[in-house]
């Protein structure tokens, strides 16, 4: 088995259902009676619940299955006294379900090497937490482990090789109970697919094939599963195996230097995203006291909301714009609404600059993904005219344009923009814009 310390294969996935962060802006030139009331302007807008549809709860078995990577490169995370970070984390996995009202969830364990082993009792986590010799498998079939998330094995009495249905070799038809997936699945690994001969069942080539692992993760997400990856720095004293140099390399972390620690990962998935949210929050709460420093755990969020509600916006006008532009923030429930009065004289003097300051209500999952300055770089902004729905002949409308890339100051994202009327002879009229902030799926996630 030859394994690098590279990035985990889930890196390229990103939550695509994040709540829009947006503000409404009504822009007009004069009080000639043709501007709509807010309820009229927004009558065709989707409600917040429509933008964030609730997911139905999937039928699951009341179990949490821990898939334990038992490859040789994992041995360096463990010691006989069980006091390493990974050793403590494995024991915490036995009790994580008891902190959010689901103490009756049964915890089971499966070993992952070239294939996926049978179900074992939760006591195996305690044994593994203090037995480095258990980690001696020559291969790591992560794709096979993830494929097994969807179907329970037939029995814990025999070793089961993974196949497309998750059944053991030569297994007969499954009962309804056997085909029902466990509610929670946690794969504990240093994050690299590694097989000597490849895995034709899961379309994996020999060596470190991250693409096939991403495929398996993508299949779960497309079927409505919730998921995330927790990356954790841990003390390590052992050997790291390289796919490139075909050699093992000794690696020793320094106790008082967490930056020298080697990362390991928890791939956490469930067909019940709402229940998974509680489990992940519980896991992070239990694991943080075990870790040195504030940057020892990060989350790659694949399905949870990045935002809690709507952003709070303010409009800022420079002094040289206030003579022709007036802005007023409307009171009431979110999302934020602004009414801006802009002079028609801007058709001659040119658009006037202003800025929009947004305080983003990042979720706890987002804040564990990166610092606020890093998160702000994941957003892309767009102004969408929503009223009138169709331009009226003989009328012209004020224009707002975002002029620069957003900047970040403390807790605010600042957008630079201009506002003004285009030249013309048509009658000046009103326009309502929706300012959208979305996750940019082409932007790399924080490390």
Coordinates of C-alpha atoms in Angstrom, one line a residue:
X1 CA 0.0 0.0 0.0
X2 CA 1.4 3.3 -1.1
X3 CA -0.4 6.5 0.1
X4 CA 0.4 10.2 -0.1
X5 CA -0.7 12.9 2.3
X6 CA -2.6 14.7 -0.4
X7 CA -6.0 16.5 -0.4
X8 CA -9.1 14.5 0.4
X9 CA -11.2 13.5 -2.6
X10 CA -14.3 15.3 -1.5
X11 CA -12.5 18.7 -2.0
X12 CA -14.3 19.5 -5.3
X13 CA -17.8 19.2 -3.9
X14 CA -19.7 22.2 -2.7
X15 CA -23.2 22.8 -1.3
X16 CA -25.4 23.9 -4.2
X17 CA -28.6 24.6 -2.3
X18 CA -27.4 27.4 -0.1
X19 CA -29.9 30.1 0.8
X20 CA -29.7 33.3 -1.3
X21 CA -28.4 36.3 0.6
X22 CA -30.3 39.2 -0.9
X23 CA -31.7 42.7 -0.7
X24 CA -34.4 44.6 -2.6
X25 CA -33.7 48.1 -4.0
X26 CA -36.4 50.3 -5.3
X27 CA -34.9 53.1 -7.5
X28 CA -36.9 56.0 -8.8
X29 CA -36.5 59.5 -10.2
X30 CA -39.5 61.4 -9.0
X31 CA -42.8 61.0 -7.2
X32 CA -45.1 61.0 -10.2
X33 CA -47.3 58.2 -8.9
X34 CA -46.0 55.3 -11.1
X35 CA -43.8 53.7 -8.4
X36 CA -45.2 50.5 -6.9
X37 CA -45.8 49.7 -3.3
X38 CA -43.4 47.1 -1.9
X39 CA -46.1 44.4 -1.7
X40 CA -46.9 45.0 -5.4
X41 CA -43.3 45.0 -6.5
X42 CA -42.6 41.7 -4.7
X43 CA -45.8 39.9 -5.4
X44 CA -44.1 37.4 -7.8
X45 CA -41.1 36.8 -5.5
X46 CA -40.7 33.4 -4.0
X47 CA -41.1 33.1 -0.3
X48 CA -38.1 32.1 1.9
X49 CA -39.6 28.7 2.4
X50 CA -39.9 28.2 -1.4
X51 CA -36.3 29.1 -1.8
X52 CA -35.3 26.5 0.8
X53 CA -37.6 23.5 0.4
X54 CA -37.7 21.1 3.3
X55 CA -36.4 17.6 2.8
X56 CA -38.5 14.6 3.5
X57 CA -37.2 12.2 6.1
X58 CA -35.9 9.0 4.6
X59 CA -36.6 5.5 6.0
X60 CA -33.5 4.4 7.9
X61 CA -32.3 1.8 10.5
X62 CA -31.6 3.4 13.9
X63 CA -27.9 2.8 13.6
X64 CA -24.6 4.7 13.3
X65 CA -21.9 2.7 11.4
X66 CA -18.3 3.7 11.7
X67 CA -16.2 2.6 8.8
X68 CA -12.6 2.4 10.0
X69 CA -9.7 2.7 7.6
X70 CA -7.3 0.0 8.8
X71 CA -4.5 0.7 6.3
X72 CA -0.9 0.8 7.5
X73 CA -0.6 4.6 7.1
X74 CA -3.2 5.0 9.9
X75 CA -1.1 3.2 12.5
X76 CA 1.0 6.3 13.3
X77 CA -2.1 8.0 14.7
X78 CA -2.4 5.5 17.5
X79 CA -0.5 4.5 20.6
X80 CA -0.8 1.7 23.1
X81 CA -2.0 4.0 25.9
X82 CA -4.9 5.3 23.7
X83 CA -4.1 8.9 24.5
X84 CA -3.5 10.2 20.9
X85 CA -6.0 12.5 19.3
X86 CA -7.3 9.8 17.0
X87 CA -7.4 7.3 19.8
X88 CA -9.6 9.7 21.9
X89 CA -11.7 10.6 18.8
X90 CA -12.5 6.9 18.2
X91 CA -13.8 6.5 21.7
X92 CA -15.8 9.7 21.4
X93 CA -17.6 8.2 18.3
X94 CA -19.1 5.6 20.6
X95 CA -21.0 8.3 22.6
X96 CA -21.6 11.1 20.1
X97 CA -25.2 10.0 19.5
X98 CA -26.2 10.4 23.1
X99 CA -25.8 14.1 23.2
X100 CA -28.7 15.1 21.0
X101 CA -31.6 13.0 22.1
X102 CA -30.8 9.8 20.1
X103 CA -29.0 7.7 22.7
X104 CA -30.9 4.7 21.5
X105 CA -29.0 4.8 18.2
X106 CA -26.9 1.6 17.9
X107 CA -23.2 2.2 17.0
X108 CA -21.6 -0.5 14.8
X109 CA -18.1 -0.7 13.2
X110 CA -16.8 -2.0 9.9
X111 CA -13.1 -2.3 8.9
X112 CA -12.0 -1.0 5.5
X113 CA -9.0 -2.4 3.7
X114 CA -9.1 -3.9 0.2
X115 CA -12.8 -4.6 0.9
X116 CA -15.3 -3.8 3.6
X117 CA -15.6 -6.0 6.7
X118 CA -18.6 -7.3 8.6
X119 CA -20.5 -5.4 11.3
X120 CA -18.7 -5.3 14.7
X121 CA -19.9 -4.1 18.0
X122 CA -19.0 -0.5 19.2
X123 CA -16.5 -1.9 21.6
X124 CA -14.2 -2.4 18.6
X125 CA -13.7 1.4 18.6
X126 CA -12.2 1.2 22.1
X127 CA -10.0 -1.7 21.0
X128 CA -8.8 0.1 17.9
X129 CA -8.1 3.3 19.8
X130 CA -5.2 1.7 21.6
X131 CA -3.9 -1.0 19.2
X132 CA -1.7 0.3 16.3
X133 CA -1.1 -3.3 15.2
X134 CA -4.8 -3.5 14.0
X135 CA -3.9 -1.0 11.2
X136 CA -2.0 -3.2 8.8
X137 CA -4.2 -3.5 5.7
X138 CA -2.3 -3.1 2.4
X139 CA -5.0 -1.2 0.6
X140 CA -7.8 1.3 1.2
X141 CA -11.0 1.0 -0.8
X142 CA -12.8 4.2 0.2
X143 CA -15.1 4.0 -2.8
X144 CA -16.2 0.6 -1.7
X145 CA -16.9 1.9 1.8
X146 CA -19.0 4.8 0.5
X147 CA -20.9 2.5 -1.8
X148 CA -21.8 0.4 1.3
X149 CA -23.4 3.4 3.0
X150 CA -26.6 2.8 1.0
X151 CA -27.3 -0.8 1.9
X152 CA -26.9 -2.7 5.2
X153 CA -24.9 -5.9 5.0
X154 CA -26.8 -9.2 5.3
X155 CA -25.1 -10.3 8.5
X156 CA -22.1 -9.7 10.8
X157 CA -21.1 -13.3 10.8
X158 CA -19.0 -13.4 7.6
X159 CA -16.6 -11.0 5.8
X160 CA -18.4 -9.2 2.9
X161 CA -16.7 -7.9 -0.2
X162 CA -18.3 -4.8 -1.5
X163 CA -20.2 -4.9 -4.8
X164 CA -22.7 -2.5 -6.6
X165 CA -25.6 -3.4 -4.3
X166 CA -23.5 -3.6 -1.1
X167 CA -24.2 -7.3 -0.7
X168 CA -21.5 -10.0 0.0
X169 CA -20.3 -12.2 -2.7
X170 CA -22.9 -14.8 -3.6
X171 CA -25.5 -13.2 -1.3
X172 CA -29.1 -13.9 -2.0
X173 CA -32.1 -11.5 -2.1
X174 CA -32.2 -9.0 0.7
X175 CA -35.0 -8.4 3.1
X176 CA -36.6 -5.0 3.6
X177 CA -34.6 -4.6 6.9
X178 CA -31.4 -5.5 5.1
X179 CA -31.9 -3.0 2.3
X180 CA -32.6 -0.1 4.7
X181 CA -29.5 2.0 5.2
X182 CA -28.3 3.0 8.6
X183 CA -29.2 6.5 9.7
X184 CA -25.6 7.7 10.1
X185 CA -22.3 6.7 8.4
X186 CA -18.9 7.9 9.5
X187 CA -15.7 6.9 7.5
X188 CA -12.5 7.5 9.5
X189 CA -9.5 7.8 7.2
X190 CA -6.4 9.7 6.2
X191 CA -8.3 10.3 3.0
X192 CA -6.8 8.5 0.1
X193 CA -8.2 5.8 -2.1
X194 CA -5.5 3.2 -2.7
X195 CA -5.8 -0.2 -4.4
X196 CA -3.1 -2.4 -6.0
X197 CA -5.1 -3.7 -8.9
X198 CA -7.9 -1.2 -9.0
X199 CA -11.6 -1.9 -8.4
X200 CA -13.6 -2.6 -11.5
X201 CA -16.8 -2.8 -9.5
X202 CA -16.4 0.8 -8.3
X203 CA -14.7 2.1 -11.5
X204 CA -11.4 2.8 -9.7
X205 CA -8.0 2.5 -11.3
X206 CA -5.0 1.1 -9.4
X207 CA -3.2 3.4 -7.0
X208 CA -4.6 6.6 -5.6
X209 CA -7.8 7.2 -7.7
X210 CA -9.7 10.1 -6.1
X211 CA -12.1 10.5 -9.1
X212 CA -14.0 7.3 -8.3
X213 CA -14.4 8.4 -4.7
X214 CA -15.8 11.7 -5.8
X215 CA -18.2 9.8 -8.1
X216 CA -19.5 7.8 -5.1
X217 CA -20.0 10.9 -3.0
X218 CA -21.8 12.6 -5.9
X219 CA -24.2 9.7 -6.2
X220 CA -25.2 10.1 -2.5
X221 CA -25.7 13.9 -2.8
X222 CA -27.8 13.5 -5.9
X223 CA -30.0 11.0 -4.1
X224 CA -30.7 13.6 -1.4
X225 CA -28.2 12.5 1.3
X226 CA -26.6 15.0 3.6
X227 CA -22.9 15.0 4.1
X228 CA -19.8 16.8 5.2
X229 CA -16.1 16.1 5.8
X230 CA -14.4 17.1 9.0
X231 CA -10.7 17.6 8.7
X232 CA -8.8 17.3 12.0
X233 CA -5.1 17.8 12.8
X234 CA -3.7 15.0 14.9
X235 CA -0.4 13.9 16.4
X236 CA 1.4 11.3 14.3
X237 CA 4.4 9.1 14.9
X238 CA 4.9 6.5 12.2
X239 CA 5.3 6.1 8.5
X240 CA 3.6 7.7 5.6
X241 CA 3.3 5.8 2.3
X242 CA 3.9 7.5 -1.0
X243 CA 2.2 6.5 -4.3
X244 CA 4.8 8.6 -6.2
X245 CA 8.2 7.4 -4.7
X246 CA 7.0 3.8 -3.9
X247 CA 8.5 4.1 -0.4
X248 CA 7.5 4.6 3.2
X249 CA 8.6 7.8 4.8
X250 CA 9.0 8.3 8.6
X251 CA 6.9 11.2 9.9
X252 CA 7.1 12.6 13.5
X253 CA 4.8 15.4 14.6
X254 CA 6.0 17.8 17.4
X255 CA 3.9 17.9 20.5
X256 CA 4.0 21.6 21.0
X257 CA 3.6 22.5 17.3
X258 CA 0.1 21.6 16.0
X259 CA 1.1 22.8 12.5
X260 CA 3.3 19.7 12.3
X261 CA 0.3 17.4 13.0
X262 CA -1.0 15.2 10.2
X263 CA -4.7 15.6 9.2
X264 CA -7.2 12.8 9.2
X265 CA -10.8 13.0 8.1
X266 CA -14.3 12.0 9.1
X267 CA -16.6 11.6 6.1
X268 CA -20.1 11.9 7.7
X269 CA -23.2 11.1 5.7
X270 CA -26.9 10.3 6.2
X271 CA -30.0 9.9 4.1
X272 CA -31.7 12.1 6.8
X273 CA -30.0 15.5 6.4
X274 CA -31.9 17.1 9.3
X275 CA -30.7 14.4 11.7
X276 CA -27.2 14.6 10.3
X277 CA -27.0 18.3 11.2
X278 CA -27.5 17.5 14.9
X279 CA -25.0 14.7 14.8
X280 CA -22.2 16.8 13.2
X281 CA -22.8 19.6 15.7
X282 CA -22.5 17.1 18.5
X283 CA -19.4 15.5 17.0
X284 CA -17.6 18.9 16.7
X285 CA -18.6 19.8 20.3
X286 CA -17.2 16.6 21.6
X287 CA -14.0 16.7 19.5
X288 CA -12.9 20.3 20.1
X289 CA -11.7 19.8 23.7
X290 CA -9.4 17.1 22.4
X291 CA -7.7 19.4 19.9
X292 CA -4.9 22.0 20.3
X293 CA -5.6 25.5 19.0
X294 CA -8.6 27.0 17.2
X295 CA -7.6 25.9 13.7
X296 CA -7.3 22.2 14.4
X297 CA -10.7 21.3 12.8
X298 CA -12.3 22.4 9.6
X299 CA -15.4 21.3 7.8
X300 CA -16.1 20.8 4.1
X301 CA -19.8 21.4 4.0
X302 CA -21.5 19.4 1.2
X303 CA -25.2 19.8 2.1
X304 CA -25.9 22.1 5.1
X305 CA -26.9 25.7 4.7
X306 CA -24.1 28.3 4.6
X307 CA -26.4 31.0 5.8
X308 CA -28.8 31.4 8.8
X309 CA -31.5 33.7 7.3
X310 CA -30.9 36.9 5.3
X311 CA -28.0 39.3 5.4
X312 CA -28.3 42.7 6.9
X313 CA -27.5 45.4 4.4
X314 CA -26.6 49.1 4.6
X315 CA -26.1 51.6 1.8
X316 CA -23.3 54.2 2.1
X317 CA -23.2 57.3 -0.1
X318 CA -20.0 59.5 -0.5
X319 CA -20.5 63.2 0.0
X320 CA -20.2 64.0 -3.7
X321 CA -23.2 61.7 -4.4
X322 CA -25.6 62.9 -1.8
X323 CA -26.7 65.9 -3.9
X324 CA -28.3 63.7 -6.5
X325 CA -28.8 60.4 -4.7
X326 CA -30.9 59.8 -1.5
X327 CA -31.1 56.4 0.1
X328 CA -33.5 55.2 2.8
X329 CA -33.6 51.8 4.5
X330 CA -37.2 50.6 5.0
X331 CA -38.3 49.1 8.3
X332 CA -39.9 45.7 8.6
X333 CA -39.0 42.1 8.4
X334 CA -36.0 40.8 6.4
X335 CA -34.9 40.7 3.7
X336 CA -33.5 44.3 3.7
X337 CA -35.2 46.8 1.5
X338 CA -33.9 50.2 0.3
X339 CA -35.6 53.0 -1.5
X340 CA -33.2 55.1 -3.5
X341 CA -34.1 58.4 -5.2
X342 CA -31.7 59.3 -8.0
X343 CA -31.7 62.5 -10.0
X344 CA -32.3 62.3 -13.7
X345 CA -29.4 64.7 -14.0
X346 CA -27.1 61.7 -13.7
X347 CA -27.8 61.1 -17.4
X348 CA -25.5 64.1 -18.0
X349 CA -23.2 64.0 -15.0
X350 CA -22.7 60.2 -15.1
X351 CA -23.5 57.4 -12.7
X352 CA -22.7 58.1 -9.0
X353 CA -20.7 55.8 -6.8
X354 CA -22.0 54.2 -3.6
X355 CA -21.3 51.1 -1.6
X356 CA -23.4 48.3 -0.1
X357 CA -22.3 46.9 3.2
X358 CA -23.5 43.3 4.0
X359 CA -23.2 41.5 7.3
X360 CA -23.6 37.8 6.3
X361 CA -25.3 35.5 8.8
X362 CA -22.9 32.6 8.2
X363 CA -24.0 29.3 9.7
X364 CA -21.9 27.3 12.2
X365 CA -21.1 24.9 9.4
X366 CA -19.8 27.7 7.2
X367 CA -17.7 29.2 10.0
X368 CA -16.0 25.9 10.4
X369 CA -15.2 25.9 6.7
X370 CA -13.0 29.0 6.9
X371 CA -12.5 32.5 8.2
X372 CA -15.1 35.1 7.3
X373 CA -12.6 36.6 4.9
X374 CA -12.2 33.3 3.2
X375 CA -15.9 32.6 3.1
X376 CA -16.6 36.0 1.5
X377 CA -14.5 34.9 -1.5
X378 CA -16.9 32.0 -2.1
X379 CA -19.8 34.4 -2.9
X380 CA -20.7 35.8 -6.3
X381 CA -23.0 38.8 -6.6
X382 CA -25.7 39.7 -9.1
X383 CA -28.3 42.4 -9.6
X384 CA -31.5 41.1 -11.0
X385 CA -34.3 43.5 -12.2
X386 CA -37.6 42.2 -10.9
X387 CA -40.0 45.1 -11.5
X388 CA -41.4 45.8 -14.0
X389 CA -41.2 42.2 -15.2
X390 CA -41.1 43.5 -18.8
X391 CA -39.7 46.8 -19.9
X392 CA -42.5 49.2 -20.8
X393 CA -42.1 51.0 -24.2
X394 CA -41.6 54.8 -23.8
X395 CA -40.0 54.4 -20.3
X396 CA -36.3 54.3 -19.2
X397 CA -35.0 52.9 -15.9
X398 CA -32.3 53.7 -13.5
X399 CA -29.3 51.4 -13.6
X400 CA -27.3 49.9 -10.8
X401 CA -24.0 48.2 -11.6
X402 CA -21.5 46.5 -9.4
X403 CA -18.1 47.9 -10.4
X404 CA -15.4 46.0 -8.4
X405 CA -14.8 42.8 -6.7
X406 CA -16.1 42.7 -3.1
X407 CA -13.8 43.6 -0.3
X408 CA -14.0 42.4 3.3
X409 CA -13.5 44.6 6.4
X410 CA -14.0 42.9 9.8
X411 CA -17.5 41.3 9.6
X412 CA -18.7 43.1 6.5
X413 CA -18.6 42.4 2.8
X414 CA -18.5 45.7 0.9
X415 CA -19.7 46.0 -2.7
X416 CA -18.8 49.0 -4.8
X417 CA -21.5 50.1 -7.2
X418 CA -22.7 53.0 -9.3
X419 CA -26.2 54.3 -9.9
X420 CA -27.7 56.6 -12.5
X421 CA -30.1 57.1 -15.4
X422 CA -28.9 56.3 -18.9
X423 CA -29.2 59.1 -21.5
X424 CA -32.4 59.2 -23.5
X425 CA -35.7 60.9 -24.1
X426 CA -38.1 58.3 -22.7
X427 CA -39.9 59.0 -19.5
X428 CA -37.9 58.2 -16.3
X429 CA -39.5 55.5 -14.4
X430 CA -39.0 53.1 -11.4
X431 CA -37.1 49.9 -11.2
X432 CA -36.8 47.3 -8.4
X433 CA -33.7 45.2 -8.2
X434 CA -32.9 42.1 -6.2
X435 CA -29.3 41.8 -5.1
X436 CA -28.3 38.1 -4.9
X437 CA -25.4 36.6 -3.2
X438 CA -24.7 33.0 -4.2
X439 CA -22.0 30.4 -3.6
X440 CA -19.5 30.5 -6.5
X441 CA -19.2 26.8 -7.4
X442 CA -16.0 27.5 -9.4
X443 CA -14.2 29.0 -6.5
X444 CA -11.9 26.7 -4.5
X445 CA -12.8 26.0 -1.0
X446 CA -10.5 27.0 1.9
X447 CA -7.8 24.5 2.7

